Amino acid sequence: NTITSCCCFRFPRMMAGCKTFPIVCLQLYLHTRSMLRTCTRMASAACQHRVKSQMYAVESACKSPFYFTLKDNVSPVSSGTSNAWPFLAQGGYAHSLCVTTSQRVQAARLQKSMGKELTAMVPGIQVVKLLSYIPDNLHGSLQRGFLILDSQHHHDLQNKLEGLLRENQQDIQLCTYTEEEGRVWQSRWEVNGQVKEMDRSEVVAVNGPMPSPFVEILRGSAVYSSLQDVLSVLRESAKVIPEAEKLLKCMDLGNIPEKGSHPVIVIEGLDATGKSTLTESLKQHLKATLLRSPPDSISRWRKTFDDETSLIKRAYYALSNYVAAVDIAKASEVSPVIVDRFWHSTAAYAIATEIGGNIQNLPDHHHVVYQWPEDLLKPDLVILLTVSDEERIHRIRKRGLQETQEEKELEANSMFRQKVEEAYRRMENPGCVVIDAGASREAVLKNTLSIIKRHCDI
Ligand SMILES: Nc1ncnc2c1ncn2[C@@H]1O[C@H](COP(=O)(O)OP(=O)(O)OP(=O)(O)O)[C@@H](O)[C@H]1O
Ligand SMILES: Nc1ccn([C@H]2C[C@H](O)[C@@H](COP(=O)(O)O)O2)c(=O)n1
């Protein structure tokens, strides 16, 4: 407050007529913002220490997550709690369903199939992602699941959820939330012959931590930081997915491939930004080898992994970069190499898919998920192609997709696309050189060639 009021009242008076006033103000504003962020983090950390037991984080479509805990867990002195429960505002019920099994591949697959089943269970309900965890031991205690919002209180929903609990009683936990005179109660159900209410606790909304648990769990569940992490997930998956076994056999687990003397240039961007067009032209102009990730040798299993849960799907794409790196290393001994998508695609799409809501929920700049894995061949230059949404729509239409279906897709995914592009821009070491690819093919090529000449020995 002191800093803000200083900025608002004292500075204008002191600096009136001074030419550097806007710059001073901007610096002060940025400094204030960073201090406020630090304060919020400290306050959140303090809040976390007060809540020692089960916490729940609910993903929100546009804002940061909503957090709640059992009232008994919150010390009487703690501030930041509230009975306000946005989901039960118009009456109705809410339910939470969490996967309790600790085996990560099995848990991830069960969560995916439950998500599908819940969404189709009763028309009109809303299903949002939920995490249940103990703040002091996030990774050890994490359970993923859903909050099911039933504002119209459908009679058959509770029965269907109980059916789901009966079928998966060892692997899931079901709770129901109701509001009575301004207080919200959680009932926990268990199968004991019949489905019975085991206990009932009051729940309260609390402040959440910064960064959110959705950000904290990205690494290891969707963004991988080493080949070993990827292999470990694929080996576990091989027990239930035969293609994972075949994929593992394609990976040469020898030494990390070393880049040759010629430059390696990666072209990245959202779909229809012109990557294929540009990479083909660069291939001709630079007499380069053109490669892509996933490479042809493993692309036949792509569909299988695309249909899998994030943990497994992203492991496939992460591995595809390590497989492509072997070809890139060899090719760069004889010519420049152009790569159509590589690690930045894998990380940016994974982050944007896993983080709900808007861009503000993305991990902060310099977060570990934006760093290049140490054991993956590093390109000399990464170029990110960007075009406006209108131009992208135009190009996709011209490419021949169904207009209405495509338009719907595009509208629904506007936030997602913004998040992918912002995640690309935050990648580090190497970061992306951004090119406006809205210009003509010739202009984009010319611009790219001049950037390549500036960055690479060509
Ligand atoms: N600079 C440009 N100006 C106008 N049209 C372009 C330009 N570059 C590419 N296009 C056209 O836009 C469409 C998409 O281009 P392209 O297939 O190269 O994109 P992409 O990024 O490789 O897409 P995807 O990732 O979906 O494979 C194609 O029809 C292509 O001919
Ligand atoms: N190295 C790569 C390449 C692709 N992906 C993922 C990211 C998107 O989900 C999808 C886009 O591919 P396209 O439709 O352009 O063929 O594939 C990745 O994660 N890593």
Coordinates of N, CA and C and ligand atoms in Angstrom, one line a residue, residues 270-277 341 391 395 399 437 439-441 444, ligand 1:
L270 N 1.8 -23.2 -33.7 CA 0.5 -23.9 -33.7 C 0.2 -24.5 -35.1
D271 N -0.9 -25.3 -35.2 CA -1.2 -25.9 -36.5 C -1.6 -24.8 -37.5
A272 N -1.3 -25.0 -38.7 CA -1.6 -24.1 -39.8 C -0.9 -22.7 -39.8
T273 N 0.2 -22.7 -39.0 CA 1.0 -21.4 -39.0 C 2.0 -21.4 -40.2
G274 N 2.1 -22.5 -40.9 CA 3.0 -22.6 -42.0 C 4.3 -23.3 -41.8
K275 N 4.3 -24.2 -40.8 CA 5.6 -24.9 -40.6 C 6.0 -25.8 -41.7
S276 N 5.1 -26.6 -42.2 CA 5.5 -27.5 -43.3 C 5.9 -26.8 -44.6
T277 N 5.2 -25.7 -44.9 CA 5.5 -24.8 -46.0 C 6.9 -24.3 -45.9
R341 N 8.8 -29.4 -35.6 CA 8.4 -29.6 -34.2 C 9.4 -30.5 -33.5
E391 N -6.2 -15.2 -39.6 CA -5.4 -15.7 -40.7 C -5.3 -17.3 -40.6
R395 N -6.5 -20.0 -43.3 CA -5.6 -21.0 -43.9 C -6.2 -22.4 -43.7
R399 N -7.3 -25.0 -46.6 CA -6.7 -26.3 -46.6 C -7.8 -27.4 -46.8
A437 N 4.4 -14.9 -39.0 CA 4.2 -15.7 -40.2 C 3.0 -15.4 -41.0
A439 N 2.8 -12.9 -42.9 CA 3.2 -12.3 -44.2 C 3.1 -13.4 -45.3
S440 N 3.5 -13.0 -46.5 CA 3.5 -13.9 -47.7 C 4.5 -15.0 -47.4
R441 N 4.4 -16.1 -48.2 CA 5.4 -17.2 -48.0 C 6.8 -16.8 -48.3
V444 N 8.1 -14.6 -45.4 CA 8.4 -15.4 -44.2 C 9.7 -16.2 -44.4
Ligands
LIG1 N1 2.8 -17.5 -45.6 C1 1.7 -18.0 -46.0 N2 0.7 -17.3 -46.5 C2 -0.5 -17.9 -46.9 N3 -0.8 -19.2 -46.8 C3 0.2 -20.0 -46.2 C4 1.4 -19.4 -45.8 N4 2.2 -20.5 -45.3 C5 1.4 -21.6 -45.4 N5 0.2 -21.3 -46.0 C6 -0.9 -22.2 -46.2 O1 -1.5 -22.4 -45.0 C7 -1.9 -23.8 -44.8 C8 -1.2 -24.4 -43.6 O2 0.2 -24.4 -43.8 P1 1.1 -25.6 -43.4 O3 0.5 -26.9 -43.7 O4 2.5 -25.3 -43.9 O5 1.0 -25.3 -41.8 P2 1.6 -26.3 -40.6 O6 2.0 -25.3 -39.5 O7 2.6 -27.2 -41.1 O8 0.3 -27.0 -40.2 P3 0.1 -28.3 -39.3 O9 0.8 -28.1 -38.0 O10 -1.4 -28.4 -39.0 O11 0.6 -29.5 -40.1 C9 -1.5 -24.5 -46.1 O12 -2.6 -24.5 -47.0 C10 -0.4 -23.6 -46.7 O13 -0.4 -23.6 -48.1

